[in-house]
PDB file of N, CA and C in Angstrom:
ATOM      1  N   MET A   1     132.708  48.873 208.715  1.00  0.00           N
ATOM      2  CA  MET A   1     133.529  50.420 208.060  1.00  0.00           C
ATOM      3  C   MET A   1     133.399  51.082 208.388  1.00  0.00           C
ATOM      4  N   THR A   2     134.095  51.419 207.380  1.00  0.00           N
ATOM      5  CA  THR A   2     135.268  52.420 208.464  1.00  0.00           C
ATOM      6  C   THR A   2     134.513  54.073 207.569  1.00  0.00           C
ATOM      7  N   ASP A   3     134.343  55.047 208.036  1.00  0.00           N
ATOM      8  CA  ASP A   3     134.123  56.196 208.262  1.00  0.00           C
ATOM      9  C   ASP A   3     136.153  56.838 207.495  1.00  0.00           C
ATOM     10  N   GLN A   4     136.820  55.892 207.265  1.00  0.00           N
ATOM     11  CA  GLN A   4     138.435  56.175 206.611  1.00  0.00           C
ATOM     12  C   GLN A   4     138.629  56.009 205.545  1.00  0.00           C
ATOM     13  N   THR A   5     138.807  57.290 204.334  1.00  0.00           N
ATOM     14  CA  THR A   5     138.255  57.452 203.287  1.00  0.00           C
ATOM     15  C   THR A   5     140.200  56.782 202.725  1.00  0.00           C
ATOM     16  N   VAL A   6     139.825  56.026 201.953  1.00  0.00           N
ATOM     17  CA  VAL A   6     140.880  55.363 200.801  1.00  0.00           C
ATOM     18  C   VAL A   6     141.448  55.781 199.851  1.00  0.00           C
ATOM     19  N   ASP A   7     143.485  56.041 199.826  1.00  0.00           N
ATOM     20  CA  ASP A   7     143.455  56.617 199.170  1.00  0.00           C
ATOM     21  C   ASP A   7     144.161  55.162 197.806  1.00  0.00           C
ATOM     22  N   LEU A   8     143.466  55.692 196.909  1.00  0.00           N
ATOM     23  CA  LEU A   8     143.404  54.517 196.099  1.00  0.00           C
ATOM     24  C   LEU A   8     144.881  54.858 195.422  1.00  0.00           C
ATOM     25  N   ASP A   9     145.129  56.115 195.218  1.00  0.00           N
ATOM     26  CA  ASP A   9     146.447  56.381 193.752  1.00  0.00           C
ATOM     27  C   ASP A   9     148.017  56.003 194.472  1.00  0.00           C
ATOM     28  N   LYS A  10     147.855  55.314 196.191  1.00  0.00           N
ATOM     29  CA  LYS A  10     149.003  55.163 196.670  1.00  0.00           C
ATOM     30  C   LYS A  10     148.845  53.250 196.210  1.00  0.00           C
ATOM     31  N   HIS A  11     147.766  52.601 196.515  1.00  0.00           N
ATOM     32  CA  HIS A  11     147.644  51.658 195.785  1.00  0.00           C
ATOM     33  C   HIS A  11     148.017  50.858 194.212  1.00  0.00           C
ATOM     34  N   ARG A  12     148.545  51.623 193.112  1.00  0.00           N
ATOM     35  CA  ARG A  12     148.623  52.124 192.220  1.00  0.00           C
ATOM     36  C   ARG A  12     149.483  52.008 191.507  1.00  0.00           C
ATOM     37  N   GLY A  13     150.190  50.748 190.459  1.00  0.00           N
ATOM     38  CA  GLY A  13     151.001  51.203 189.751  1.00  0.00           C
ATOM     39  C   GLY A  13     151.344  52.028 188.953  1.00  0.00           C
ATOM     40  N   MET A  14     153.128  52.442 189.134  1.00  0.00           N
ATOM     41  CA  MET A  14     153.631  53.558 188.502  1.00  0.00           C
ATOM     42  C   MET A  14     153.252  53.842 186.913  1.00  0.00           C
ATOM     43  N   ALA A  15     152.546  52.839 186.556  1.00  0.00           N
ATOM     44  CA  ALA A  15     152.671  52.831 185.068  1.00  0.00           C
ATOM     45  C   ALA A  15     150.852  52.965 184.363  1.00  0.00           C
ATOM     46  N   ALA A  16     149.988  52.715 185.932  1.00  0.00           N
ATOM     47  CA  ALA A  16     148.577  52.949 186.442  1.00  0.00           C
ATOM     48  C   ALA A  16     148.409  54.510 186.879  1.00  0.00           C
ATOM     49  N   GLN A  17     149.202  54.751 187.769  1.00  0.00           N
ATOM     50  CA  GLN A  17     149.000  55.940 188.008  1.00  0.00           C
ATOM     51  C   GLN A  17     150.175  57.189 187.057  1.00  0.00           C
ATOM     52  N   LYS A  18     150.399  57.072 185.736  1.00  0.00           N
ATOM     53  CA  LYS A  18     150.517  58.044 184.854  1.00  0.00           C
ATOM     54  C   LYS A  18     149.505  58.215 184.216  1.00  0.00           C
ATOM     55  N   ALA A  19     148.771  56.519 183.897  1.00  0.00           N
ATOM     56  CA  ALA A  19     147.388  56.272 183.737  1.00  0.00           C
ATOM     57  C   ALA A  19     146.480  57.784 183.911  1.00  0.00           C
ATOM     58  N   THR A  20     146.833  57.324 185.168  1.00  0.00           N
ATOM     59  CA  THR A  20     144.819  57.775 185.892  1.00  0.00           C
ATOM     60  C   THR A  20     145.748  59.351 184.663  1.00  0.00           C
ATOM     61  N   ASP A  21     146.950  59.883 185.541  1.00  0.00           N
ATOM     62  CA  ASP A  21     146.815  61.697 186.193  1.00  0.00           C
ATOM     63  C   ASP A  21     146.853  61.615 184.829  1.00  0.00           C
ATOM     64  N   LEU A  22     146.934  61.009 183.950  1.00  0.00           N
ATOM     65  CA  LEU A  22     146.938  61.770 181.429  1.00  0.00           C
ATOM     66  C   LEU A  22     145.576  61.341 182.701  1.00  0.00           C
ATOM     67  N   ARG A  23     144.597  60.879 182.162  1.00  0.00           N
ATOM     68  CA  ARG A  23     142.650  61.015 182.293  1.00  0.00           C
ATOM     69  C   ARG A  23     142.397  62.282 183.333  1.00  0.00           C
ATOM     70  N   ARG A  24     143.451  62.733 183.747  1.00  0.00           N
ATOM     71  CA  ARG A  24     142.780  63.604 185.318  1.00  0.00           C
ATOM     72  C   ARG A  24     142.280  65.021 183.539  1.00  0.00           C
ATOM     73  N   ALA A  25     143.700  65.431 183.985  1.00  0.00           N
ATOM     74  CA  ALA A  25     144.248  65.968 182.841  1.00  0.00           C
ATOM     75  C   ALA A  25     143.602  66.148 181.910  1.00  0.00           C
ATOM     76  N   LEU A  26     143.414  65.279 180.459  1.00  0.00           N
ATOM     77  CA  LEU A  26     142.857  65.493 179.430  1.00  0.00           C
ATOM     78  C   LEU A  26     141.170  65.807 180.143  1.00  0.00           C
ATOM     79  N   ALA A  27     140.684  65.439 180.637  1.00  0.00           N
ATOM     80  CA  ALA A  27     139.513  65.254 181.698  1.00  0.00           C
ATOM     81  C   ALA A  27     139.537  67.189 181.388  1.00  0.00           C
ATOM     82  N   GLU A  28     139.810  68.101 182.362  1.00  0.00           N
ATOM     83  CA  GLU A  28     140.571  69.557 182.965  1.00  0.00           C
ATOM     84  C   GLU A  28     140.092  69.977 181.531  1.00  0.00           C
ATOM     85  N   VAL A  29     141.732  70.587 180.878  1.00  0.00           N
ATOM     86  CA  VAL A  29     141.708  70.450 178.491  1.00  0.00           C
ATOM     87  C   VAL A  29     140.389  70.453 178.625  1.00  0.00           C
ATOM     88  N   GLU A  30     138.873  68.918 178.772  1.00  0.00           N
ATOM     89  CA  GLU A  30     138.771  68.975 178.052  1.00  0.00           C
ATOM     90  C   GLU A  30     137.637  70.218 178.720  1.00  0.00           C
ATOM     91  N   ASN A  31     137.665  70.018 179.862  1.00  0.00           N
ATOM     92  CA  ASN A  31     136.774  71.243 180.768  1.00  0.00           C
ATOM     93  C   ASN A  31     137.263  72.625 180.285  1.00  0.00           C
ATOM     94  N   ASN A  32     138.424  72.729 180.179  1.00  0.00           N
ATOM     95  CA  ASN A  32     138.493  74.573 180.050  1.00  0.00           C
ATOM     96  C   ASN A  32     138.355  74.960 178.853  1.00  0.00           C
ATOM     97  N   VAL A  33     138.256  73.527 177.543  1.00  0.00           N
ATOM     98  CA  VAL A  33     137.776  74.289 176.499  1.00  0.00           C
ATOM     99  C   VAL A  33     136.225  74.139 176.041  1.00  0.00           C
ATOM    100  N   ARG A  34     136.108  73.233 176.756  1.00  0.00           N
ATOM    101  CA  ARG A  34     133.913  73.744 176.633  1.00  0.00           C
ATOM    102  C   ARG A  34     133.896  75.736 176.859  1.00  0.00           C
ATOM    103  N   GLU A  35     134.276  75.514 178.655  1.00  0.00           N
ATOM    104  CA  GLU A  35     133.910  76.449 179.172  1.00  0.00           C
ATOM    105  C   GLU A  35     134.699  77.397 178.392  1.00  0.00           C
ATOM    106  N   LEU A  36     135.437  77.862 177.431  1.00  0.00           N
ATOM    107  CA  LEU A  36     135.599  78.862 176.573  1.00  0.00           C
ATOM    108  C   LEU A  36     135.332  79.324 175.680  1.00  0.00           C
ATOM    109  N   ARG A  37     134.908  77.955 174.968  1.00  0.00           N
ATOM    110  CA  ARG A  37     133.606  78.031 174.487  1.00  0.00           C
ATOM    111  C   ARG A  37     133.011  78.345 174.549  1.00  0.00           C
ATOM    112  N   GLN A  38     131.720  78.084 175.380  1.00  0.00           N
ATOM    113  CA  GLN A  38     130.644  79.088 176.132  1.00  0.00           C
ATOM    114  C   GLN A  38     130.914  80.391 176.780  1.00  0.00           C
ATOM    115  N   ARG A  39     131.782  80.894 177.124  1.00  0.00           N
ATOM    116  CA  ARG A  39     132.553  82.361 176.572  1.00  0.00           C
ATOM    117  C   ARG A  39     132.899  82.643 175.603  1.00  0.00           C
ATOM    118  N   GLU A  40     133.272  82.011 174.403  1.00  0.00           N
ATOM    119  CA  GLU A  40     133.394  82.531 173.547  1.00  0.00           C
ATOM    120  C   GLU A  40     131.819  83.725 172.693  1.00  0.00           C
ATOM    121  N   SER A  41     131.134  81.488 173.034  1.00  0.00           N
ATOM    122  CA  SER A  41     129.836  82.156 172.358  1.00  0.00           C
ATOM    123  C   SER A  41     128.933  82.973 173.218  1.00  0.00           C
ATOM    124  N   ASP A  42     129.358  83.398 174.129  1.00  0.00           N
ATOM    125  CA  ASP A  42     128.612  84.206 175.120  1.00  0.00           C
ATOM    126  C   ASP A  42     129.059  86.022 175.206  1.00  0.00           C
ATOM    127  N   LEU A  43     129.878  86.158 174.461  1.00  0.00           N
ATOM    128  CA  LEU A  43     130.324  87.540 173.656  1.00  0.00           C
ATOM    129  C   LEU A  43     130.224  87.800 172.224  1.00  0.00           C
ATOM    130  N   GLU A  44     130.334  86.311 171.436  1.00  0.00           N
ATOM    131  CA  GLU A  44     129.581  86.929 170.464  1.00  0.00           C
ATOM    132  C   GLU A  44     128.296  86.926 170.217  1.00  0.00           C
ATOM    133  N   ASN A  45     127.486  85.962 171.077  1.00  0.00           N
ATOM    134  CA  ASN A  45     126.117  86.793 170.552  1.00  0.00           C
ATOM    135  C   ASN A  45     125.761  88.354 171.533  1.00  0.00           C
ATOM    136  N   ARG A  46     127.222  88.517 172.643  1.00  0.00           N
ATOM    137  CA  ARG A  46     126.611  90.170 172.947  1.00  0.00           C
ATOM    138  C   ARG A  46     126.559  90.622 172.094  1.00  0.00           C
ATOM    139  N   LEU A  47     128.483  90.408 170.782  1.00  0.00           N
ATOM    140  CA  LEU A  47     128.395  92.151 170.127  1.00  0.00           C
ATOM    141  C   LEU A  47     127.960  92.104 168.897  1.00  0.00           C
ATOM    142  N   MET A  48     126.944  90.571 168.748  1.00  0.00           N
ATOM    143  CA  MET A  48     125.456  90.994 168.102  1.00  0.00           C
ATOM    144  C   MET A  48     124.557  91.541 168.274  1.00  0.00           C
ATOM    145  N   THR A  49     123.961  92.150 169.402  1.00  0.00           N
ATOM    146  CA  THR A  49     123.310  92.087 169.639  1.00  0.00           C
ATOM    147  C   THR A  49     123.312  93.175 170.880  1.00  0.00           C
ATOM    148  N   VAL A  50     123.748  93.586 170.951  1.00  0.00           N
ATOM    149  CA  VAL A  50     124.581  94.990 171.298  1.00  0.00           C
ATOM    150  C   VAL A  50     125.127  95.984 170.628  1.00  0.00           C
ATOM    151  N   PRO A  51     123.996  96.980 170.102  1.00  0.00           N
ATOM    152  CA  PRO A  51     124.867  98.338 169.271  1.00  0.00           C
ATOM    153  C   PRO A  51     126.220  99.414 170.117  1.00  0.00           C
ATOM    154  N   ALA A  52     126.682  98.983 169.228  1.00  0.00           N
ATOM    155  CA  ALA A  52     128.122  99.866 169.487  1.00  0.00           C
ATOM    156  C   ALA A  52     127.773 101.577 170.057  1.00  0.00           C
ATOM    157  N   THR A  53     128.177 102.613 170.887  1.00  0.00           N
ATOM    158  CA  THR A  53     127.653 103.461 170.879  1.00  0.00           C
ATOM    159  C   THR A  53     128.998 104.674 171.028  1.00  0.00           C
ATOM    160  N   SER A  54     129.326 104.321 170.491  1.00  0.00           N
ATOM    161  CA  SER A  54     131.208 104.850 170.108  1.00  0.00           C
ATOM    162  C   SER A  54     132.506 104.134 169.389  1.00  0.00           C
ATOM    163  N   TRP A  55     132.408 104.899 168.306  1.00  0.00           N
ATOM    164  CA  TRP A  55     133.879 104.540 167.388  1.00  0.00           C
ATOM    165  C   TRP A  55     134.492 103.638 168.570  1.00  0.00           C
ATOM    166  N   PRO A  56     135.515 103.963 169.233  1.00  0.00           N
ATOM    167  CA  PRO A  56     135.740 102.945 170.541  1.00  0.00           C
ATOM    168  C   PRO A  56     135.501 101.473 170.611  1.00  0.00           C
ATOM    169  N   GLU A  57     133.755 102.061 171.216  1.00  0.00           N
ATOM    170  CA  GLU A  57     133.747 100.278 170.469  1.00  0.00           C
ATOM    171  C   GLU A  57     133.022  99.708 169.540  1.00  0.00           C
ATOM    172  N   ALA A  58     133.032 100.128 168.239  1.00  0.00           N
ATOM    173  CA  ALA A  58     132.720  99.707 166.989  1.00  0.00           C
ATOM    174  C   ALA A  58     134.336  99.389 166.877  1.00  0.00           C
ATOM    175  N   ALA A  59     135.145  99.431 166.667  1.00  0.00           N
ATOM    176  CA  ALA A  59     136.353  99.585 167.019  1.00  0.00           C
ATOM    177  C   ALA A  59     136.808  98.230 168.126  1.00  0.00           C
ATOM    178  N   ALA A  60     136.605  97.605 169.072  1.00  0.00           N
ATOM    179  CA  ALA A  60     136.369  96.736 169.591  1.00  0.00           C
ATOM    180  C   ALA A  60     136.056  95.618 169.432  1.00  0.00           C
ATOM    181  N   LYS A  61     134.789  95.528 168.282  1.00  0.00           N
ATOM    182  CA  LYS A  61     134.138  94.878 167.917  1.00  0.00           C
ATOM    183  C   LYS A  61     135.127  94.685 166.421  1.00  0.00           C
ATOM    184  N   ALA A  62     135.790  94.821 165.325  1.00  0.00           N
ATOM    185  CA  ALA A  62     136.151  95.096 164.354  1.00  0.00           C
ATOM    186  C   ALA A  62     136.753  94.189 165.442  1.00  0.00           C
ATOM    187  N   ARG A  63     138.094  94.493 165.978  1.00  0.00           N
ATOM    188  CA  ARG A  63     139.378  94.225 166.929  1.00  0.00           C
ATOM    189  C   ARG A  63     139.028  92.854 166.819  1.00  0.00           C
ATOM    190  N   TYR A  64     138.374  92.751 167.478  1.00  0.00           N
ATOM    191  CA  TYR A  64     137.929  90.825 167.826  1.00  0.00           C
ATOM    192  C   TYR A  64     137.628  90.003 166.608  1.00  0.00           C
ATOM    193  N   LEU A  65     136.766  91.214 165.918  1.00  0.00           N
ATOM    194  CA  LEU A  65     136.948  89.530 164.349  1.00  0.00           C
ATOM    195  C   LEU A  65     138.009  89.950 163.092  1.00  0.00           C
ATOM    196  N   LEU A  66     139.017  90.953 163.286  1.00  0.00           N
ATOM    197  CA  LEU A  66     139.574  90.527 162.375  1.00  0.00           C
ATOM    198  C   LEU A  66     141.006  89.512 163.475  1.00  0.00           C
ATOM    199  N   ASN A  67     140.922  89.608 164.544  1.00  0.00           N
ATOM    200  CA  ASN A  67     141.352  88.941 165.903  1.00  0.00           C
ATOM    201  C   ASN A  67     141.519  87.318 165.096  1.00  0.00           C
ATOM    202  N   LEU A  68     140.084  86.649 164.891  1.00  0.00           N
ATOM    203  CA  LEU A  68     140.144  85.708 164.309  1.00  0.00           C
ATOM    204  C   LEU A  68     140.200  85.552 162.590  1.00  0.00           C
ATOM    205  N   TYR A  69     139.689  86.745 161.936  1.00  0.00           N
ATOM    206  CA  TYR A  69     140.527  86.350 160.886  1.00  0.00           C
ATOM    207  C   TYR A  69     141.711  86.096 161.040  1.00  0.00           C
ATOM    208  N   VAL A  70     142.433  86.481 161.247  1.00  0.00           N
ATOM    209  CA  VAL A  70     144.649  85.953 161.815  1.00  0.00           C
ATOM    210  C   VAL A  70     144.098  85.445 162.208  1.00  0.00           C
ATOM    211  N   ALA A  71     143.615  84.407 162.647  1.00  0.00           N
ATOM    212  CA  ALA A  71     143.862  83.593 163.316  1.00  0.00           C
ATOM    213  C   ALA A  71     143.846  81.971 162.093  1.00  0.00           C
ATOM    214  N   SER A  72     143.767  82.723 161.759  1.00  0.00           N
ATOM    215  CA  SER A  72     142.234  80.895 160.816  1.00  0.00           C
ATOM    216  C   SER A  72     143.258  81.540 159.070  1.00  0.00           C
ATOM    217  N   LEU A  73     144.514  82.388 159.444  1.00  0.00           N
ATOM    218  CA  LEU A  73     145.330  82.724 158.065  1.00  0.00           C
ATOM    219  C   LEU A  73     146.133  81.580 157.828  1.00  0.00           C
ATOM    220  N   PRO A  74     146.186  81.000 156.760  1.00  0.00           N
ATOM    221  CA  PRO A  74     147.826  80.615 157.146  1.00  0.00           C
ATOM    222  C   PRO A  74     148.937  81.449 157.612  1.00  0.00           C
ATOM    223  N   ALA A  75     150.419  80.184 158.369  1.00  0.00           N
ATOM    224  CA  ALA A  75     151.515  81.592 158.433  1.00  0.00           C
ATOM    225  C   ALA A  75     151.805  81.897 157.850  1.00  0.00           C
ATOM    226  N   GLU A  76     152.198  81.721 155.896  1.00  0.00           N
ATOM    227  CA  GLU A  76     152.851  82.574 155.362  1.00  0.00           C
ATOM    228  C   GLU A  76     152.047  84.050 154.980  1.00  0.00           C
ATOM    229  N   ASP A  77     150.979  84.011 154.566  1.00  0.00           N
ATOM    230  CA  ASP A  77     150.464  85.081 154.659  1.00  0.00           C
ATOM    231  C   ASP A  77     150.405  86.235 155.007  1.00  0.00           C
ATOM    232  N   THR A  78     151.533  86.293 154.352  1.00  0.00           N
ATOM    233  CA  THR A  78     152.338  88.032 155.553  1.00  0.00           C
ATOM    234  C   THR A  78     151.915  88.627 155.706  1.00  0.00           C
ATOM    235  N   ARG A  79     151.528  89.149 153.839  1.00  0.00           N
ATOM    236  CA  ARG A  79     150.218  90.530 153.215  1.00  0.00           C
ATOM    237  C   ARG A  79     149.413  90.704 154.395  1.00  0.00           C
ATOM    238  N   HIS A  80     148.387  89.599 154.419  1.00  0.00           N
ATOM    239  CA  HIS A  80     147.463  90.634 154.918  1.00  0.00           C
ATOM    240  C   HIS A  80     147.235  90.564 156.555  1.00  0.00           C
ATOM    241  N   ARG A  81     148.517  89.721 157.521  1.00  0.00           N
ATOM    242  CA  ARG A  81     148.287  90.106 158.469  1.00  0.00           C
ATOM    243  C   ARG A  81     148.709  90.927 159.509  1.00  0.00           C
ATOM    244  N   ALA A  82     150.239  91.581 158.029  1.00  0.00           N
ATOM    245  CA  ALA A  82     150.556  93.079 158.139  1.00  0.00           C
ATOM    246  C   ALA A  82     149.318  93.646 158.309  1.00  0.00           C
ATOM    247  N   LEU A  83     148.182  93.849 156.572  1.00  0.00           N
ATOM    248  CA  LEU A  83     147.727  94.949 156.833  1.00  0.00           C
ATOM    249  C   LEU A  83     146.645  94.405 157.694  1.00  0.00           C
ATOM    250  N   VAL A  84     146.435  93.589 158.161  1.00  0.00           N
ATOM    251  CA  VAL A  84     145.823  93.286 159.859  1.00  0.00           C
ATOM    252  C   VAL A  84     146.196  94.311 161.178  1.00  0.00           C
ATOM    253  N   SER A  85     147.920  94.418 161.113  1.00  0.00           N
ATOM    254  CA  SER A  85     148.540  94.655 162.026  1.00  0.00           C
ATOM    255  C   SER A  85     148.310  96.480 161.846  1.00  0.00           C
ATOM    256  N   ALA A  86     148.139  96.672 160.510  1.00  0.00           N
ATOM    257  CA  ALA A  86     148.747  98.055 160.080  1.00  0.00           C
ATOM    258  C   ALA A  86     147.156  98.673 160.450  1.00  0.00           C
ATOM    259  N   LEU A  87     145.577  98.267 160.502  1.00  0.00           N
ATOM    260  CA  LEU A  87     145.119  98.821 161.076  1.00  0.00           C
ATOM    261  C   LEU A  87     144.597  98.693 162.418  1.00  0.00           C
ATOM    262  N   PHE A  88     144.984  97.825 163.559  1.00  0.00           N
ATOM    263  CA  PHE A  88     145.161  97.834 164.633  1.00  0.00           C
ATOM    264  C   PHE A  88     145.844  99.621 164.746  1.00  0.00           C
ATOM    265  N   ASP A  89     147.195  99.498 163.740  1.00  0.00           N
ATOM    266  CA  ASP A  89     148.355 100.455 164.780  1.00  0.00           C
ATOM    267  C   ASP A  89     147.235 102.653 164.593  1.00  0.00           C
ATOM    268  N   ASP A  90     146.054 101.919 163.889  1.00  0.00           N
ATOM    269  CA  ASP A  90     145.301 103.157 163.301  1.00  0.00           C
ATOM    270  C   ASP A  90     144.050 103.012 164.121  1.00  0.00           C
ATOM    271  N   PHE A  91     144.053 102.164 165.006  1.00  0.00           N
ATOM    272  CA  PHE A  91     142.647 102.407 165.456  1.00  0.00           C
ATOM    273  C   PHE A  91     143.691 102.809 166.524  1.00  0.00           C
ATOM    274  N   ALA A  92     144.215 102.119 167.260  1.00  0.00           N
ATOM    275  CA  ALA A  92     145.698 102.713 168.789  1.00  0.00           C
ATOM    276  C   ALA A  92     145.718 104.418 168.509  1.00  0.00           C
ATOM    277  N   ARG A  93     146.315 104.296 167.065  1.00  0.00           N
ATOM    278  CA  ARG A  93     146.178 106.075 167.158  1.00  0.00           C
ATOM    279  C   ARG A  93     145.487 106.633 166.803  1.00  0.00           C
ATOM    280  N   LEU A  94     144.570 106.409 166.418  1.00  0.00           N
ATOM    281  CA  LEU A  94     142.892 107.341 166.761  1.00  0.00           C
ATOM    282  C   LEU A  94     142.282 106.626 167.878  1.00  0.00           C
ATOM    283  N   SER A  95     142.186 106.634 168.182  1.00  0.00           N
ATOM    284  CA  SER A  95     141.415 106.738 169.859  1.00  0.00           C
ATOM    285  C   SER A  95     142.550 107.329 171.017  1.00  0.00           C
ATOM    286  N   GLU A  96     143.733 107.560 170.372  1.00  0.00           N
ATOM    287  CA  GLU A  96     144.772 108.414 171.396  1.00  0.00           C
ATOM    288  C   GLU A  96     144.555 109.897 170.964  1.00  0.00           C
ATOM    289  N   GLU A  97     143.883 110.547 169.254  1.00  0.00           N
ATOM    290  CA  GLU A  97     144.005 111.668 168.833  1.00  0.00           C
ATOM    291  C   GLU A  97     142.203 111.957 169.333  1.00  0.00           C
ATOM    292  N   SER A  98     140.858 111.139 169.447  1.00  0.00           N
ATOM    293  CA  SER A  98     140.303 111.786 169.967  1.00  0.00           C
ATOM    294  C   SER A  98     139.157 111.835 171.855  1.00  0.00           C
TER     295      SER A  98
END
């Protein structure tokens, strides 16, 4: 036996190496998606359970929810996208005034 590790990637053909790289990249993406979903779930649980203590905090919760809504809209629904954009502008303007 030897204590030296063998780099198996060097012994693969080009097609096998590409397939291995693709599997590794896919596994990394799937892991990132799982982590993102868990972080989104944690955030949403906090948004539901922790009450806002100010209007800016309530606006931040509304902004998150409206971004989810906009992401679900079809691309051709420019009217609702414009309404949400105008509301975000109102949030920004009113936050500066207070």
